Amino acid sequence: MLTAFGILLETRELAWQAEPALERALHLYRQGTADFADCLHAGLCDEAGRQPLLTFDAKAAKLDGARLLTR
């Protein structure tokens, strides 16, 4: 998956909505144990200047720019 995304991001013929967030998500996914969807949410929060990503997911909370909410 990571290789395919990397190739697609480098393709000039494609345009991506929120490309910086997607690049950040791929970076976070490579580094950690969180799901890609959580990494994408963290990337989108970062791009929007709305950090931290608040989550109940302990794995997602380990991402840079995320914080665990307690119940």
GROMACS .gro file of C-alpha atoms in nm:
model
   71
    1MET     CA    1   0.000   0.000   0.000
    2LEU     CA    2   0.271   0.249   0.093
    3THR     CA    3   0.459   0.191  -0.231
    4ALA     CA    4   0.144   0.235  -0.439
    5PHE     CA    5   0.052   0.561  -0.262
    6GLY     CA    6   0.406   0.690  -0.306
    7ILE     CA    7   0.397   0.620  -0.679
    8LEU     CA    8   0.053   0.778  -0.717
    9LEU     CA    9   0.159   1.091  -0.526
   10GLU     CA   10   0.453   1.136  -0.762
   11THR     CA   11   0.232   1.110  -1.072
   12ARG     CA   12   0.196   1.456  -1.225
   13GLU     CA   13  -0.128   1.369  -1.402
   14LEU     CA   14  -0.313   1.322  -1.073
   15ALA     CA   15  -0.429   1.594  -0.837
   16TRP     CA   16  -0.500   1.516  -0.473
   17GLN     CA   17  -0.730   1.694  -0.235
   18ALA     CA   18  -0.530   1.780   0.078
   19GLU     CA   19  -0.206   1.633  -0.060
   20PRO     CA   20   0.008   1.759   0.232
   21ALA     CA   21  -0.227   1.580   0.474
   22LEU     CA   22  -0.197   1.260   0.273
   23GLU     CA   23   0.183   1.284   0.271
   24ARG     CA   24   0.180   1.342   0.648
   25ALA     CA   25  -0.051   1.042   0.693
   26LEU     CA   26   0.186   0.818   0.498
   27HIS     CA   27   0.477   0.939   0.710
   28LEU     CA   28   0.287   0.872   1.035
   29TYR     CA   29   0.172   0.530   0.912
   30ARG     CA   30   0.529   0.426   0.831
   31GLN     CA   31   0.642   0.527   1.181
   32GLY     CA   32   0.373   0.388   1.407
   33THR     CA   33   0.116   0.123   1.478
   34ALA     CA   34  -0.200   0.326   1.419
   35ASP     CA   35  -0.442   0.249   1.136
   36PHE     CA   36  -0.401   0.447   0.815
   37ALA     CA   37  -0.740   0.613   0.869
   38ASP     CA   38  -0.622   0.747   1.206
   39CYS     CA   39  -0.301   0.871   1.044
   40LEU     CA   40  -0.505   1.048   0.777
   41HIS     CA   41  -0.724   1.214   1.041
   42ALA     CA   42  -0.410   1.333   1.221
   43GLY     CA   43  -0.270   1.466   0.894
   44LEU     CA   44  -0.592   1.651   0.816
   45CYS     CA   45  -0.599   1.804   1.165
   46ASP     CA   46  -0.239   1.915   1.121
   47GLU     CA   47  -0.310   2.071   0.780
   48ALA     CA   48  -0.614   2.255   0.917
   49GLY     CA   49  -0.420   2.381   1.220
   50ARG     CA   50  -0.660   2.194   1.449
   51GLN     CA   51  -0.429   1.983   1.659
   52PRO     CA   52  -0.440   1.776   1.861
   53LEU     CA   53  -0.650   1.500   1.712
   54LEU     CA   54  -0.865   1.389   2.006
   55THR     CA   55  -0.928   1.015   2.015
   56PHE     CA   56  -1.041   0.727   2.234
   57ASP     CA   57  -0.807   0.493   2.042
   58ALA     CA   58  -0.489   0.426   2.241
   59LYS     CA   59  -0.289   0.342   1.927
   60ALA     CA   60  -0.400   0.659   1.750
   61ALA     CA   61  -0.318   0.865   2.059
   62LYS     CA   62   0.048   0.765   2.017
   63LEU     CA   63   0.065   0.958   1.690
   64ASP     CA   64   0.246   1.289   1.688
   65GLY     CA   65  -0.027   1.551   1.713
   66ALA     CA   66  -0.287   1.328   1.882
   67ARG     CA   67  -0.417   1.305   2.239
   68LEU     CA   68  -0.606   1.032   2.419
   69LEU     CA   69  -0.944   1.116   2.567
   70THR     CA   70  -1.045   0.928   2.878
   71ARG     CA   71  -1.397   0.806   2.933
   0.00000   0.00000   0.00000
